[in-house]
Amino acid sequence: MSLPKVFVTRIIPPEAQEILNRVAEIEIWPQDTKPPQEVIIQKAAECIGLFTTIEDQINSEVLQSGKDSLKIVSNYAVGYDNFDIDTATKNGIIMCNTPDVLSQTTADLAFGLMLSIARNIVKGDNFVRSGKWTHWHPSTLLGRDIYGANLLVVGLGRIGLEVCRRAIGFGMEIFYHSRTRKLNLEKELGINYVSKLKDGISKADFISINTIMNDQTYHLFGKEEFNTMKNSAIIVNTARGPIIDMESLYEALKNNQIAGAAVDVTEPEPIPNNHPILSLENFVVTPHIGSASIETRKKMAIAAAKNIEAYLLKKTIPSSINS
Ligand code: NAP
């Protein structure tokens, strides 16, 4: 008996391939870059499952193409703003992600970015490499203390919580803004809730963005929000690029309205090489590597594969978004 077909849009760790191989006939896109959209549309019509990444747009066209064949799509990520969930739900297609396994790793990067701006780690590295370190001076590259500073976490979900836990270790004063208030976490962690985002922004020394990307969070940070931030404040974004309006961020950084920004995500991605923000020293950027550790990527691939395996074995799907 032939096995159901699953199309995998990137080369994935062997452990995840083994899981899929036991239950499906898998075809793996062999190239480093994402498959063209026409390929995904065609595969949706031929396969029962798609194993995707955040670069693959699983939009209404793909889901319409798969209306008679496609039953499950599993993203190799926790974020799923590349999915048209409404159309998938209408067509009875189960959409999945990989929550939890990457929360620690992504929170680690948020802190790495925060430190890299606050303590001039990237600037210091450039300073040494470019031969500017000719003598020791007490005011060379003075940064800002994280210890004792106010941190605003925007979006207290899985990753936001891990950012808070790290911030406690760093001796920060933590407050958060989220859709829903979390009294149990306030008590457990000693953190405070701000109902109005602006109130949080105005008193923060550091801001960590950890919300999901949706219509409500698109350009959540723009001109007004940067005007509200302290001149000494630093913003870190490890969530999604479009949550920050990059043009307003550029202006705020250029005019020293805020002290710095460190982001793992940009709008667009990849950020064009000639984007003016890349010329600013108070800006640090990494190429969307929040969950990119060897251990975590393996766990994510296994989790994404297990979603498809569970569907094919008629078991409870570990991480379904819409069922
Ligand atoms: P999560 O547990 O769903 O947390 C997201 C939080 O966002 C939720 O707690 C939610 O609040 C909050 N939220 C949603 N809309 C909001 C709004 N309008 N205003 C304020 N808060 C709002 O997700 P997660 O696992 O922590 O992941 C968060 C995001 O990080 C993902 O969606 C993904 O885009 C991004 N991410 C990026 C990387 C990377 O490589 N850089 C890696 C992993 C994840 P309530 O709980 O209060 O409703």
Coordinates of C-alpha atoms and ligand atoms in Angstrom, one line a residue:
M1 CA 0.0 0.0 0.0
S2 CA 1.4 3.4 -0.9
L3 CA 2.0 5.9 1.9
P4 CA 0.4 9.4 1.9
K5 CA 2.6 12.1 0.4
V6 CA 4.2 14.9 2.4
F7 CA 6.2 17.7 0.9
V8 CA 9.0 19.2 3.0
T9 CA 10.1 22.7 1.9
R10 CA 13.7 22.6 3.3
I11 CA 16.4 20.0 4.2
I12 CA 15.6 19.0 7.8
P13 CA 17.5 17.2 10.5
P14 CA 17.6 13.3 10.0
E15 CA 15.7 12.7 13.3
A16 CA 12.7 14.6 11.8
Q17 CA 13.0 12.8 8.5
E18 CA 13.0 9.4 10.2
I19 CA 9.7 10.3 12.0
L20 CA 8.1 11.3 8.7
N21 CA 9.5 8.4 6.7
R22 CA 7.8 5.9 9.0
V23 CA 4.3 7.3 8.1
A24 CA 4.6 9.0 4.7
E25 CA 6.3 9.2 1.4
I26 CA 8.3 12.3 1.8
E27 CA 9.7 14.6 -0.9
I28 CA 12.2 17.2 0.4
W29 CA 12.9 20.4 -1.6
P30 CA 16.7 19.9 -2.2
Q31 CA 17.8 23.6 -2.4
D32 CA 18.9 26.0 0.3
T33 CA 16.4 28.6 -0.8
K34 CA 12.6 28.3 -0.5
P35 CA 10.6 26.6 -3.3
P36 CA 8.9 29.0 -5.7
Q37 CA 5.3 29.6 -4.8
E38 CA 4.1 27.7 -7.9
V39 CA 5.8 24.6 -6.5
I40 CA 4.1 24.9 -3.2
I41 CA 0.7 25.4 -4.9
Q42 CA 1.3 22.3 -7.0
K43 CA 2.5 20.2 -4.0
A44 CA -0.6 21.3 -2.0
A45 CA -2.8 19.7 -4.7
E46 CA -0.7 16.4 -4.6
C47 CA 0.1 15.9 -0.9
I48 CA -1.8 15.3 2.3
G49 CA 0.8 17.2 4.3
L50 CA 3.2 20.2 4.0
F51 CA 6.2 20.7 6.3
T52 CA 6.9 24.4 5.9
T53 CA 9.1 27.3 7.2
I54 CA 8.1 30.9 7.9
E55 CA 9.3 31.9 4.4
D56 CA 6.7 29.8 2.7
Q57 CA 3.4 31.7 2.2
I58 CA 0.6 29.2 2.9
N59 CA -2.0 31.6 1.6
S60 CA -5.6 31.2 0.2
E61 CA -4.2 30.2 -3.2
V62 CA -2.1 27.3 -1.7
L63 CA -5.0 26.2 0.5
Q64 CA -7.5 26.4 -2.3
S65 CA -5.2 24.3 -4.5
G66 CA -5.1 21.7 -1.7
K67 CA -8.8 21.7 -0.9
D68 CA -9.3 18.1 -2.0
S69 CA -5.9 16.7 -0.9
L70 CA -4.2 18.7 1.8
K71 CA -5.1 17.9 5.4
I72 CA -2.3 19.2 7.5
V73 CA 0.4 21.9 7.4
S74 CA 3.1 22.0 10.0
N75 CA 5.4 25.1 10.4
Y76 CA 9.0 24.6 11.5
A77 CA 8.4 27.6 13.8
V78 CA 6.2 28.9 16.6
G79 CA 5.1 32.0 14.7
Y80 CA 2.6 31.4 11.9
D81 CA 2.0 34.8 10.3
N82 CA 2.8 33.1 7.0
F83 CA -0.4 31.1 7.4
D84 CA -4.0 32.1 6.3
I85 CA -5.6 30.4 9.3
D86 CA -9.2 31.5 8.3
T87 CA -9.1 29.9 4.9
A88 CA -7.4 26.8 6.3
T89 CA -10.1 26.4 9.0
K90 CA -12.8 26.9 6.3
N91 CA -11.2 24.2 4.2
G92 CA -10.8 21.9 7.2
I93 CA -7.0 21.9 7.0
I94 CA -5.1 21.6 10.3
M95 CA -2.4 24.1 10.8
C96 CA 0.4 23.4 13.3
N97 CA 3.5 25.0 14.9
T98 CA 6.3 24.3 17.4
P99 CA 5.6 26.2 20.6
D100 CA 7.7 25.8 23.9
V101 CA 10.8 24.1 22.5
L102 CA 12.3 27.4 21.4
S103 CA 11.2 29.8 24.1
Q104 CA 14.5 29.5 26.1
T105 CA 16.7 29.9 23.1
T106 CA 14.8 32.9 21.8
A107 CA 14.8 34.6 25.2
D108 CA 18.6 34.0 25.4
L109 CA 19.0 35.9 22.1
A110 CA 16.7 38.8 23.3
F111 CA 19.1 39.2 26.3
G112 CA 22.2 38.9 24.0
L113 CA 20.8 41.7 21.8
M114 CA 20.0 43.8 24.9
L115 CA 23.5 43.4 26.2
S116 CA 25.1 44.0 22.8
I117 CA 23.6 47.4 22.6
A118 CA 23.6 48.4 26.3
R119 CA 27.3 47.4 26.7
N120 CA 28.6 48.2 23.3
I121 CA 29.6 44.6 22.5
V122 CA 29.3 45.0 18.7
K123 CA 30.7 48.5 18.7
G124 CA 33.6 47.4 20.9
D125 CA 34.4 44.5 18.6
N126 CA 34.5 46.9 15.6
F127 CA 36.5 49.4 17.6
V128 CA 39.2 46.8 18.2
R129 CA 39.2 45.2 14.7
S130 CA 39.5 48.6 13.1
G131 CA 42.6 49.5 15.0
K132 CA 41.0 52.3 17.1
W133 CA 42.0 50.6 20.4
T134 CA 45.3 52.4 20.9
H135 CA 45.2 53.1 24.6
W136 CA 42.9 52.4 27.6
H137 CA 40.7 55.3 28.6
P138 CA 38.1 55.4 31.5
S139 CA 35.4 56.8 29.2
T140 CA 35.9 54.5 26.2
L141 CA 32.6 53.1 25.1
L142 CA 30.6 53.7 28.2
G143 CA 27.4 51.7 28.1
R144 CA 24.3 51.5 30.2
D145 CA 23.6 49.2 33.2
I146 CA 21.0 46.5 32.8
Y147 CA 21.2 45.8 36.6
G148 CA 18.5 47.9 38.4
A149 CA 17.0 49.2 35.1
N150 CA 13.3 49.1 34.2
L151 CA 12.3 46.5 31.6
L152 CA 9.0 46.5 29.8
V153 CA 8.0 43.2 28.2
V154 CA 5.4 43.6 25.5
G155 CA 3.5 40.3 25.1
L156 CA 3.8 38.0 28.1
G157 CA 3.5 34.7 26.4
R158 CA 5.9 31.8 26.4
I159 CA 9.0 33.7 25.2
G160 CA 8.0 36.9 27.2
L161 CA 7.9 34.8 30.3
E162 CA 11.4 33.5 29.7
V163 CA 12.7 37.0 29.1
C164 CA 11.2 38.0 32.5
R165 CA 12.9 35.0 34.2
R166 CA 16.3 36.1 32.7
A167 CA 15.6 39.7 33.7
I168 CA 15.1 38.7 37.3
G169 CA 18.5 37.1 37.3
F170 CA 19.9 40.4 36.0
G171 CA 18.3 42.3 38.8
M172 CA 15.9 44.3 36.6
E173 CA 12.6 45.9 37.6
I174 CA 10.1 44.3 35.4
F175 CA 6.7 45.3 34.1
Y176 CA 4.7 44.0 31.2
H177 CA 1.9 44.8 28.8
S178 CA -0.1 42.0 27.3
R179 CA -3.6 41.4 25.9
T180 CA -4.6 39.7 29.2
R181 CA -3.4 40.3 32.7
K182 CA -1.7 37.4 34.4
L183 CA -2.1 37.7 38.1
N184 CA -0.5 34.4 38.9
L185 CA 2.7 35.3 37.1
E186 CA 2.7 38.8 38.7
K187 CA 2.7 37.1 42.1
E188 CA 5.1 34.3 41.2
L189 CA 7.7 36.6 39.5
G190 CA 7.1 39.9 41.3
I191 CA 6.3 41.7 38.0
N192 CA 3.8 44.6 37.4
Y193 CA 1.2 45.0 34.8
V194 CA 0.7 48.2 32.7
S195 CA -2.7 48.3 31.1
K196 CA -1.8 51.2 28.7
L197 CA 1.2 50.4 26.5
K198 CA 2.2 54.1 26.5
D199 CA 2.5 54.2 30.3
G200 CA 4.9 51.3 30.1
I201 CA 6.9 52.8 27.2
S202 CA 7.4 56.2 29.0
K203 CA 9.0 54.7 32.0
A204 CA 11.0 51.8 30.4
D205 CA 14.8 51.8 30.2
F206 CA 14.6 48.6 28.1
I207 CA 11.7 47.3 26.0
S208 CA 11.5 43.7 24.8
I209 CA 8.9 42.9 22.1
N210 CA 7.5 39.4 22.4
T211 CA 4.0 39.6 21.0
I212 CA 2.7 37.6 18.1
M213 CA 2.4 39.3 14.7
N214 CA -1.2 40.1 13.8
D215 CA -3.4 43.1 12.6
Q216 CA -3.4 44.5 16.2
T217 CA 0.4 44.4 16.6
Y218 CA 1.4 45.6 13.1
H219 CA 3.4 48.8 13.6
L220 CA 2.6 48.7 17.3
F221 CA 5.8 50.8 17.6
G222 CA 5.9 53.8 15.4
K223 CA 6.7 57.5 15.6
E224 CA 4.5 58.2 18.6
E225 CA 5.8 55.3 20.6
F226 CA 9.5 56.3 19.9
N227 CA 8.6 59.9 20.9
T228 CA 7.2 58.5 24.2
M229 CA 10.4 56.5 24.9
K230 CA 13.1 58.0 27.1
N231 CA 16.1 59.3 25.2
S232 CA 18.2 56.8 27.2
A233 CA 16.0 53.8 26.3
I234 CA 16.8 50.7 24.3
I235 CA 14.3 48.6 22.3
V236 CA 14.8 44.9 21.4
N237 CA 12.7 43.0 19.0
T238 CA 12.9 39.2 18.6
A239 CA 9.2 38.8 17.7
R240 CA 8.4 39.9 14.1
G241 CA 9.8 42.7 12.0
P242 CA 6.5 44.5 11.1
I243 CA 5.7 45.1 14.7
I244 CA 8.1 48.0 14.4
D245 CA 7.7 50.7 11.7
M246 CA 11.3 50.6 10.5
E247 CA 11.2 54.1 9.0
S248 CA 10.1 55.6 12.3
L249 CA 12.8 53.6 14.1
Y250 CA 15.4 54.9 11.7
E251 CA 14.4 58.5 12.4
A252 CA 14.3 57.9 16.2
L253 CA 17.8 56.4 16.2
K254 CA 19.3 58.9 13.8
N255 CA 18.0 61.8 15.9
N256 CA 19.1 60.2 19.1
Q257 CA 15.5 60.3 20.4
I258 CA 16.2 56.8 21.8
A259 CA 19.5 55.3 22.7
G260 CA 19.5 52.2 20.7
A261 CA 17.7 49.3 19.1
A262 CA 18.7 45.6 18.6
V263 CA 16.6 43.5 16.4
D264 CA 16.6 39.9 15.2
V265 CA 13.7 40.6 12.8
T266 CA 13.1 43.4 10.3
E267 CA 10.6 44.6 7.7
P268 CA 11.3 43.4 5.1
E269 CA 13.5 40.3 5.6
P270 CA 16.2 40.1 4.6
I271 CA 16.8 43.8 5.2
P272 CA 18.3 45.4 2.0
N273 CA 22.0 45.9 2.3
N274 CA 21.6 49.6 1.5
H275 CA 19.0 50.3 4.1
P276 CA 20.1 53.6 5.9
I277 CA 19.5 52.1 9.3
L278 CA 22.5 49.8 8.7
S279 CA 24.7 52.9 8.8
L280 CA 23.8 53.7 12.4
E281 CA 26.0 52.7 15.3
N282 CA 23.2 52.6 17.8
F283 CA 21.5 49.8 15.8
V284 CA 22.4 46.0 16.1
V285 CA 20.8 43.4 13.8
T286 CA 20.9 39.6 13.5
P287 CA 19.4 37.6 10.6
H288 CA 16.3 36.1 12.3
I289 CA 18.2 33.6 14.4
G290 CA 16.2 33.7 17.6
S291 CA 15.7 29.9 17.7
A292 CA 18.8 29.0 15.8
S293 CA 20.7 26.8 18.1
I294 CA 21.7 23.3 17.1
E295 CA 19.7 21.7 19.9
T296 CA 16.6 23.8 19.5
R297 CA 16.4 23.5 15.7
K298 CA 16.5 19.7 16.1
K299 CA 13.7 19.9 18.7
M300 CA 11.6 22.2 16.4
A301 CA 12.0 19.9 13.4
I302 CA 11.0 16.8 15.5
A303 CA 8.0 18.7 16.9
A304 CA 6.9 19.8 13.4
A305 CA 7.3 16.2 12.2
K306 CA 5.4 14.8 15.1
N307 CA 2.4 17.0 14.3
I308 CA 2.1 15.3 10.9
E309 CA 2.9 11.9 12.3
A310 CA 0.1 12.3 14.9
Y311 CA -2.4 13.3 12.2
L312 CA -1.5 10.3 10.0
L313 CA -1.7 7.9 12.9
K314 CA -5.0 9.4 14.0
K315 CA -3.6 10.5 17.3
T316 CA -4.0 13.8 19.2
I317 CA -2.0 16.5 17.3
P318 CA 0.6 18.0 19.8
S319 CA 0.5 21.6 18.5
S320 CA -2.5 22.4 16.3
I321 CA -3.4 26.0 15.9
N322 CA -6.9 25.7 14.6
S323 CA -8.3 22.4 15.7
Ligands
NAP1 P1 2.8 33.3 22.6 O1 3.1 32.4 23.8 O2 1.6 33.1 21.9 O3 2.9 34.8 23.2 C1 2.6 35.9 22.4 C2 2.0 36.9 23.4 O4 1.6 38.0 22.6 C3 0.7 36.4 24.1 O5 1.0 36.3 25.4 C4 -0.3 37.5 23.8 O6 -0.9 38.0 24.9 C5 0.6 38.6 23.3 N1 -0.2 39.5 22.4 C6 -0.9 39.2 21.3 N2 -1.5 40.3 20.8 C7 -1.1 41.3 21.6 C8 -1.4 42.7 21.6 N3 -2.2 43.2 20.6 N4 -0.8 43.5 22.5 C9 -0.1 42.9 23.5 N5 0.2 41.6 23.6 C10 -0.3 40.8 22.6 O7 4.0 33.2 21.6 P2 5.6 32.9 21.9 O8 5.8 31.4 21.8 O9 6.0 33.6 23.1 O10 6.2 33.6 20.6 C11 6.0 35.0 20.3 C12 6.4 35.3 18.9 O11 7.8 35.4 18.9 C13 6.0 34.3 17.9 O12 4.7 34.5 17.4 C14 7.0 34.6 16.8 O13 6.5 35.5 15.9 C15 8.2 35.2 17.5 N6 9.4 34.3 17.5 C16 10.5 34.8 16.9 C17 11.6 34.0 16.9 C18 12.9 34.4 16.2 O14 13.6 33.6 15.6 N7 13.2 35.7 16.3 C19 11.6 32.7 17.5 C20 10.5 32.3 18.1 C21 9.3 33.1 18.1 P3 -2.0 37.3 25.9 O15 -1.3 36.0 26.3 O16 -2.0 38.3 26.9 O17 -3.2 37.1 25.1

